[in-house]
PDB file of C-alpha atoms in Angstrom:
ATOM      1  CA  MET X 202      53.331-265.601 -88.456  1.00  0.00           C
ATOM      2  CA  LYS X 203      49.628-264.850 -88.001  1.00  0.00           C
ATOM      3  CA  THR X 204      48.876-261.398 -86.590  1.00  0.00           C
ATOM      4  CA  VAL X 205      45.784-260.545 -84.561  1.00  0.00           C
ATOM      5  CA  ASN X 206      45.104-256.844 -84.070  1.00  0.00           C
ATOM      6  CA  ALA X 207      43.229-256.524 -80.775  1.00  0.00           C
ATOM      7  CA  MET X 208      44.188-252.899 -80.176  1.00  0.00           C
ATOM      8  CA  GLY X 209      41.363-251.051 -78.459  1.00  0.00           C
ATOM      9  CA  GLU X 210      39.624-254.269 -77.406  1.00  0.00           C
ATOM     10  CA  VAL X 211      38.856-255.046 -73.770  1.00  0.00           C
ATOM     11  CA  CYS X 212      38.687-258.335 -71.874  1.00  0.00           C
ATOM     12  CA  PRO X 213      37.760-260.948 -72.977  1.00  0.00           C
ATOM     13  CA  VAL X 214      37.829-259.953 -76.671  1.00  0.00           C
ATOM     14  CA  PRO X 215      41.641-260.299 -77.182  1.00  0.00           C
ATOM     15  CA  ILE X 216      41.503-263.864 -75.857  1.00  0.00           C
ATOM     16  CA  VAL X 217      38.520-264.721 -78.048  1.00  0.00           C
ATOM     17  CA  MET X 218      40.305-263.292 -81.108  1.00  0.00           C
ATOM     18  CA  ALA X 219      43.511-265.180 -80.286  1.00  0.00           C
ATOM     19  CA  LYS X 220      41.670-268.495 -79.852  1.00  0.00           C
ATOM     20  CA  GLN X 221      39.870-267.982 -83.141  1.00  0.00           C
ATOM     21  CA  ALA X 222      43.213-267.384 -84.901  1.00  0.00           C
ATOM     22  CA  ILE X 223      44.630-270.540 -83.320  1.00  0.00           C
ATOM     23  CA  ARG X 224      41.649-272.611 -84.499  1.00  0.00           C
ATOM     24  CA  GLU X 225      42.196-271.363 -88.055  1.00  0.00           C
ATOM     25  CA  LEU X 226      45.805-272.600 -88.227  1.00  0.00           C
ATOM     26  CA  ASN X 227      46.516-275.529 -90.523  1.00  0.00           C
ATOM     27  CA  ALA X 228      50.147-275.960 -89.465  1.00  0.00           C
ATOM     28  CA  ALA X 229      52.533-275.009 -86.681  1.00  0.00           C
ATOM     29  CA  ASP X 230      52.892-271.251 -86.591  1.00  0.00           C
ATOM     30  CA  THR X 231      53.420-268.231 -84.360  1.00  0.00           C
ATOM     31  CA  VAL X 232      50.376-266.178 -83.431  1.00  0.00           C
ATOM     32  CA  GLU X 233      51.124-262.525 -82.702  1.00  0.00           C
ATOM     33  CA  VAL X 234      48.501-260.563 -80.782  1.00  0.00           C
ATOM     34  CA  LEU X 235      48.675-256.766 -80.605  1.00  0.00           C
ATOM     35  CA  VAL X 236      47.016-255.152 -77.577  1.00  0.00           C
ATOM     36  CA  ASP X 237      47.069-251.778 -75.873  1.00  0.00           C
ATOM     37  CA  ASN X 238      47.133-252.620 -72.167  1.00  0.00           C
ATOM     38  CA  PRO X 239      49.153-254.790 -69.742  1.00  0.00           C
ATOM     39  CA  THR X 240      46.059-256.594 -68.447  1.00  0.00           C
ATOM     40  CA  SER X 241      45.470-258.103 -71.886  1.00  0.00           C
ATOM     41  CA  VAL X 242      49.146-259.127 -71.985  1.00  0.00           C
ATOM     42  CA  GLU X 243      48.725-260.942 -68.663  1.00  0.00           C
ATOM     43  CA  ASN X 244      45.513-262.645 -69.785  1.00  0.00           C
ATOM     44  CA  LEU X 245      46.966-263.801 -73.109  1.00  0.00           C
ATOM     45  CA  THR X 246      50.132-265.045 -71.435  1.00  0.00           C
ATOM     46  CA  LYS X 247      48.113-267.025 -68.906  1.00  0.00           C
ATOM     47  CA  MET X 248      46.021-268.521 -71.709  1.00  0.00           C
ATOM     48  CA  ALA X 249      49.117-269.585 -73.644  1.00  0.00           C
ATOM     49  CA  VAL X 250      50.695-271.180 -70.570  1.00  0.00           C
ATOM     50  CA  GLN X 251      47.487-273.096 -69.830  1.00  0.00           C
ATOM     51  CA  MET X 252      47.442-274.398 -73.407  1.00  0.00           C
ATOM     52  CA  GLY X 253      51.128-275.374 -73.266  1.00  0.00           C
ATOM     53  CA  TYR X 254      52.356-272.846 -75.851  1.00  0.00           C
ATOM     54  CA  PRO X 255      55.727-271.103 -75.511  1.00  0.00           C
ATOM     55  CA  VAL X 256      54.902-267.414 -75.082  1.00  0.00           C
ATOM     56  CA  ARG X 257      56.755-264.088 -74.947  1.00  0.00           C
ATOM     57  CA  SER X 258      55.702-260.471 -74.847  1.00  0.00           C
ATOM     58  CA  GLU X 259      57.159-257.022 -75.233  1.00  0.00           C
ATOM     59  CA  LYS X 260      56.137-253.410 -74.863  1.00  0.00           C
ATOM     60  CA  LYS X 261      56.669-251.761 -78.239  1.00  0.00           C
ATOM     61  CA  ALA X 262      55.612-248.270 -77.189  1.00  0.00           C
ATOM     62  CA  GLU X 263      53.308-246.537 -74.735  1.00  0.00           C
ATOM     63  CA  GLY X 264      49.947-248.254 -75.068  1.00  0.00           C
ATOM     64  CA  GLU X 265      51.270-250.794 -77.560  1.00  0.00           C
ATOM     65  CA  TYR X 266      52.160-254.367 -76.630  1.00  0.00           C
ATOM     66  CA  ARG X 267      52.857-257.569 -78.535  1.00  0.00           C
ATOM     67  CA  VAL X 268      52.282-261.121 -77.331  1.00  0.00           C
ATOM     68  CA  GLU X 269      53.655-264.023 -79.388  1.00  0.00           C
ATOM     69  CA  MET X 270      52.797-267.656 -78.840  1.00  0.00           C
ATOM     70  CA  ASP X 271      54.217-270.633 -80.715  1.00  0.00           C
ATOM     71  CA  VAL X 272      51.333-272.908 -81.633  1.00  0.00           C
ATOM     72  CA  PRO X 273      52.095-276.517 -82.681  1.00  0.00           C
ATOM     73  CA  ALA X 274      50.413-278.215 -85.614  1.00  0.00           C
ATOM     74  CA  PRO X 275      46.712-278.884 -84.867  1.00  0.00           C
ATOM     75  CA  GLU X 276      47.139-282.645 -84.528  1.00  0.00           C
ATOM     76  CA  ASN X 277      49.810-282.118 -81.840  1.00  0.00           C
ATOM     77  CA  ALA X 278      48.124-279.294 -79.954  1.00  0.00           C
ATOM     78  CA  ALA X 279      47.393-280.053 -76.333  1.00  0.00           C
ATOM     79  CA  GLY X 280      44.506-277.598 -76.232  1.00  0.00           C
ATOM     80  CA  GLU X 281      42.473-277.072 -73.114  1.00  0.00           C
ATOM     81  CA  GLY X 282      41.035-280.086 -71.389  1.00  0.00           C
ATOM     82  CA  ALA X 283      39.059-282.469 -73.588  1.00  0.00           C
ATOM     83  CA  ALA X 284      37.388-279.806 -75.749  1.00  0.00           C
ATOM     84  CA  THR X 285      37.143-280.711 -79.421  1.00  0.00           C
ATOM     85  CA  GLU X 286      35.466-279.189 -82.445  1.00  0.00           C
ATOM     86  CA  ASN X 287      32.179-280.500 -83.740  1.00  0.00           C
ATOM     87  CA  PRO X 288      31.174-280.486 -87.419  1.00  0.00           C
ATOM     88  CA  ALA X 289      29.758-276.972 -87.025  1.00  0.00           C
ATOM     89  CA  GLY X 290      33.194-275.744 -86.019  1.00  0.00           C
ATOM     90  CA  ARG X 291      32.269-274.872 -82.433  1.00  0.00           C
ATOM     91  CA  GLU X 292      34.240-276.072 -79.431  1.00  0.00           C
ATOM     92  CA  GLU X 293      32.446-278.687 -77.392  1.00  0.00           C
ATOM     93  CA  ILE X 294      32.290-277.980 -73.674  1.00  0.00           C
ATOM     94  CA  PRO X 295      33.711-280.791 -71.516  1.00  0.00           C
ATOM     95  CA  VAL X 296      31.111-282.647 -69.475  1.00  0.00           C
ATOM     96  CA  PRO X 297      31.160-281.180 -65.937  1.00  0.00           C
ATOM     97  CA  ALA X 298      32.701-283.351 -63.266  1.00  0.00           C
ATOM     98  CA  ALA X 299      30.067-284.420 -60.750  1.00  0.00           C
ATOM     99  CA  GLY X 300      30.330-282.488 -57.526  1.00  0.00           C
ATOM    100  CA  LYS X 301      32.380-279.583 -58.937  1.00  0.00           C
ATOM    101  CA  THR X 302      31.200-276.405 -57.230  1.00  0.00           C
ATOM    102  CA  VAL X 303      31.870-272.782 -58.135  1.00  0.00           C
ATOM    103  CA  VAL X 304      30.948-269.877 -55.858  1.00  0.00           C
ATOM    104  CA  VAL X 305      30.332-266.602 -57.693  1.00  0.00           C
ATOM    105  CA  VAL X 306      30.617-263.392 -55.679  1.00  0.00           C
ATOM    106  CA  ALA X 307      29.513-260.258 -57.527  1.00  0.00           C
ATOM    107  CA  SER X 308      29.271-257.843 -54.592  1.00  0.00           C
ATOM    108  CA  ASP X 309      31.037-257.009 -51.350  1.00  0.00           C
ATOM    109  CA  ARG X 310      27.653-257.411 -49.658  1.00  0.00           C
ATOM    110  CA  MET X 311      25.156-260.253 -49.516  1.00  0.00           C
ATOM    111  CA  GLY X 312      21.605-259.659 -50.645  1.00  0.00           C
ATOM    112  CA  GLU X 313      19.692-256.445 -51.197  1.00  0.00           C
ATOM    113  CA  GLY X 314      18.222-254.030 -48.672  1.00  0.00           C
ATOM    114  CA  ASP X 315      20.469-252.716 -45.920  1.00  0.00           C
ATOM    115  CA  ASP X 316      24.161-252.329 -46.854  1.00  0.00           C
ATOM    116  CA  GLU X 317      25.383-252.734 -43.288  1.00  0.00           C
ATOM    117  CA  LEU X 318      23.425-255.957 -42.922  1.00  0.00           C
ATOM    118  CA  GLY X 319      24.715-257.112 -46.298  1.00  0.00           C
ATOM    119  CA  THR X 320      28.302-256.667 -45.091  1.00  0.00           C
ATOM    120  CA  VAL X 321      27.574-258.729 -41.985  1.00  0.00           C
ATOM    121  CA  LEU X 322      25.946-261.452 -44.079  1.00  0.00           C
ATOM    122  CA  ILE X 323      28.786-261.816 -46.600  1.00  0.00           C
ATOM    123  CA  LYS X 324      31.233-262.132 -43.723  1.00  0.00           C
ATOM    124  CA  ALA X 325      29.072-264.799 -42.104  1.00  0.00           C
ATOM    125  CA  PHE X 326      28.666-266.607 -45.433  1.00  0.00           C
ATOM    126  CA  THR X 327      32.427-266.727 -46.051  1.00  0.00           C
ATOM    127  CA  PHE X 328      33.125-267.985 -42.545  1.00  0.00           C
ATOM    128  CA  ALA X 329      30.417-270.633 -42.944  1.00  0.00           C
ATOM    129  CA  LEU X 330      32.163-271.843 -46.102  1.00  0.00           C
ATOM    130  CA  THR X 331      35.346-272.511 -44.125  1.00  0.00           C
ATOM    131  CA  GLN X 332      33.360-274.797 -41.826  1.00  0.00           C
ATOM    132  CA  GLN X 333      31.958-277.037 -44.564  1.00  0.00           C
ATOM    133  CA  ASP X 334      33.141-280.620 -44.972  1.00  0.00           C
ATOM    134  CA  ALA X 335      32.994-280.278 -48.752  1.00  0.00           C
ATOM    135  CA  LEU X 336      34.592-277.036 -49.936  1.00  0.00           C
ATOM    136  CA  PRO X 337      33.937-275.391 -53.315  1.00  0.00           C
ATOM    137  CA  ASP X 338      36.468-275.966 -56.075  1.00  0.00           C
ATOM    138  CA  THR X 339      36.612-272.336 -57.173  1.00  0.00           C
ATOM    139  CA  MET X 340      35.465-268.912 -55.991  1.00  0.00           C
ATOM    140  CA  LEU X 341      35.056-266.166 -58.586  1.00  0.00           C
ATOM    141  CA  PHE X 342      35.006-262.490 -57.600  1.00  0.00           C
ATOM    142  CA  TYR X 343      33.956-259.685 -59.927  1.00  0.00           C
ATOM    143  CA  ASN X 344      32.435-256.191 -59.865  1.00  0.00           C
ATOM    144  CA  GLY X 345      32.045-255.146 -56.205  1.00  0.00           C
ATOM    145  CA  GLY X 346      33.004-258.653 -55.120  1.00  0.00           C
ATOM    146  CA  ALA X 347      36.576-257.908 -56.214  1.00  0.00           C
ATOM    147  CA  LYS X 348      36.953-255.718 -53.130  1.00  0.00           C
ATOM    148  CA  LEU X 349      36.671-258.787 -50.910  1.00  0.00           C
ATOM    149  CA  THR X 350      39.971-260.271 -52.085  1.00  0.00           C
ATOM    150  CA  CYS X 351      41.932-257.072 -51.435  1.00  0.00           C
ATOM    151  CA  GLU X 352      43.674-255.528 -48.453  1.00  0.00           C
ATOM    152  CA  GLY X 353      41.260-254.375 -45.759  1.00  0.00           C
ATOM    153  CA  SER X 354      38.579-256.906 -46.688  1.00  0.00           C
ATOM    154  CA  PRO X 355      36.512-258.144 -43.723  1.00  0.00           C
ATOM    155  CA  VAL X 356      36.637-261.692 -45.124  1.00  0.00           C
ATOM    156  CA  LEU X 357      40.303-261.788 -46.098  1.00  0.00           C
ATOM    157  CA  GLU X 358      41.450-264.195 -43.397  1.00  0.00           C
ATOM    158  CA  ASP X 359      38.663-266.649 -44.179  1.00  0.00           C
ATOM    159  CA  LEU X 360      39.492-266.488 -47.896  1.00  0.00           C
ATOM    160  CA  LYS X 361      43.134-267.224 -47.106  1.00  0.00           C
ATOM    161  CA  LYS X 362      42.059-270.257 -45.091  1.00  0.00           C
ATOM    162  CA  LEU X 363      39.958-271.466 -48.005  1.00  0.00           C
ATOM    163  CA  GLU X 364      42.861-271.011 -50.405  1.00  0.00           C
ATOM    164  CA  GLU X 365      45.166-272.914 -48.068  1.00  0.00           C
ATOM    165  CA  SER X 366      42.593-275.713 -48.070  1.00  0.00           C
ATOM    166  CA  GLY X 367      42.764-275.983 -51.856  1.00  0.00           C
ATOM    167  CA  VAL X 368      39.999-273.628 -53.006  1.00  0.00           C
ATOM    168  CA  GLU X 369      40.930-271.747 -56.187  1.00  0.00           C
ATOM    169  CA  ILE X 370      40.263-268.019 -55.739  1.00  0.00           C
ATOM    170  CA  LEU X 371      40.120-265.828 -58.843  1.00  0.00           C
ATOM    171  CA  THR X 372      39.363-262.118 -59.150  1.00  0.00           C
ATOM    172  CA  CYS X 373      38.432-260.234 -62.316  1.00  0.00           C
ATOM    173  CA  GLY X 374      41.427-258.163 -63.436  1.00  0.00           C
ATOM    174  CA  THR X 375      39.249-255.596 -65.203  1.00  0.00           C
ATOM    175  CA  CYS X 376      37.316-255.053 -61.969  1.00  0.00           C
ATOM    176  CA  LEU X 377      40.504-254.620 -59.926  1.00  0.00           C
ATOM    177  CA  GLY X 378      41.655-252.032 -62.435  1.00  0.00           C
ATOM    178  CA  PHE X 379      38.319-250.208 -62.377  1.00  0.00           C
ATOM    179  CA  TYR X 380      38.408-249.901 -58.588  1.00  0.00           C
ATOM    180  CA  GLU X 381      42.150-249.085 -58.710  1.00  0.00           C
ATOM    181  CA  MET X 382      42.885-252.022 -56.393  1.00  0.00           C
ATOM    182  CA  LYS X 383      45.127-254.195 -58.553  1.00  0.00           C
ATOM    183  CA  GLU X 384      48.126-253.599 -56.292  1.00  0.00           C
ATOM    184  CA  LYS X 385      46.016-254.401 -53.235  1.00  0.00           C
ATOM    185  CA  LEU X 386      45.024-257.954 -54.204  1.00  0.00           C
ATOM    186  CA  ALA X 387      45.816-260.026 -51.114  1.00  0.00           C
ATOM    187  CA  VAL X 388      44.574-263.525 -51.895  1.00  0.00           C
ATOM    188  CA  GLY X 389      44.209-265.693 -54.990  1.00  0.00           C
ATOM    189  CA  GLY X 390      45.011-264.804 -58.566  1.00  0.00           C
ATOM    190  CA  VAL X 391      43.868-262.441 -61.289  1.00  0.00           C
ATOM    191  CA  SER X 392      41.416-263.770 -63.857  1.00  0.00           C
ATOM    192  CA  ASN X 393      39.613-262.513 -66.952  1.00  0.00           C
ATOM    193  CA  MET X 394      36.057-262.716 -68.221  1.00  0.00           C
ATOM    194  CA  TYR X 395      36.808-265.575 -70.618  1.00  0.00           C
ATOM    195  CA  GLU X 396      38.099-267.746 -67.785  1.00  0.00           C
ATOM    196  CA  ILE X 397      35.254-266.658 -65.504  1.00  0.00           C
ATOM    197  CA  VAL X 398      32.753-267.855 -68.107  1.00  0.00           C
ATOM    198  CA  GLU X 399      34.677-271.107 -68.662  1.00  0.00           C
ATOM    199  CA  LYS X 400      34.699-271.875 -64.929  1.00  0.00           C
ATOM    200  CA  GLN X 401      30.939-271.412 -64.697  1.00  0.00           C
ATOM    201  CA  MET X 402      30.191-273.359 -67.893  1.00  0.00           C
ATOM    202  CA  SER X 403      32.161-276.360 -66.634  1.00  0.00           C
ATOM    203  CA  ALA X 404      30.703-276.302 -63.112  1.00  0.00           C
ATOM    204  CA  PHE X 405      28.312-278.942 -61.788  1.00  0.00           C
ATOM    205  CA  ARG X 406      26.751-276.380 -59.480  1.00  0.00           C
ATOM    206  CA  ILE X 407      27.068-272.617 -59.079  1.00  0.00           C
ATOM    207  CA  ILE X 408      26.388-270.837 -55.784  1.00  0.00           C
ATOM    208  CA  ARG X 409      25.665-267.106 -55.741  1.00  0.00           C
ATOM    209  CA  PRO X 410      25.469-265.614 -52.231  1.00  0.00           C
TER     210      PRO X 410
END
């Protein structure tokens, strides 16, 4: 078993450390990651599931969690997408699919100047998205934008329509925790900074209202 001590680290560091440990394996093995918060447990579990690794977790004590994932031998690993390692040892980023669009929302308002106007604009922008023939593939919400995917959001119904139409909606878990709104998430799923970066790196175009 290979142990990764990510105690005291915040998103996305535990995921980065876990992926590095996985890349260093020469044979099938179990990677154990130690973290100090449930958000990291959720993020690591999601990562393992996406990579096709059996995963389990447990709370050892207050502020002490363990996540274990069974990693197959490198030649049998499914990995993520078509990423491979180049001679320098860095993962190659898959070539973006033409037409793939990601909308990044970093505030609960649109533009700078008047906050009331900004609220009106972000609502109009979200509604306008629902009326497009070609919808975005993914919408990412972080910092103040995380408030838009929670209960009481003025754009919640439009976001639900977009999700029903196949748009992937992801909100930063760290941001939800900061604003104490994790239990109020009303549409889409919880993401982490590693995934947020991956989504933008693999996008053909990025729209920032």
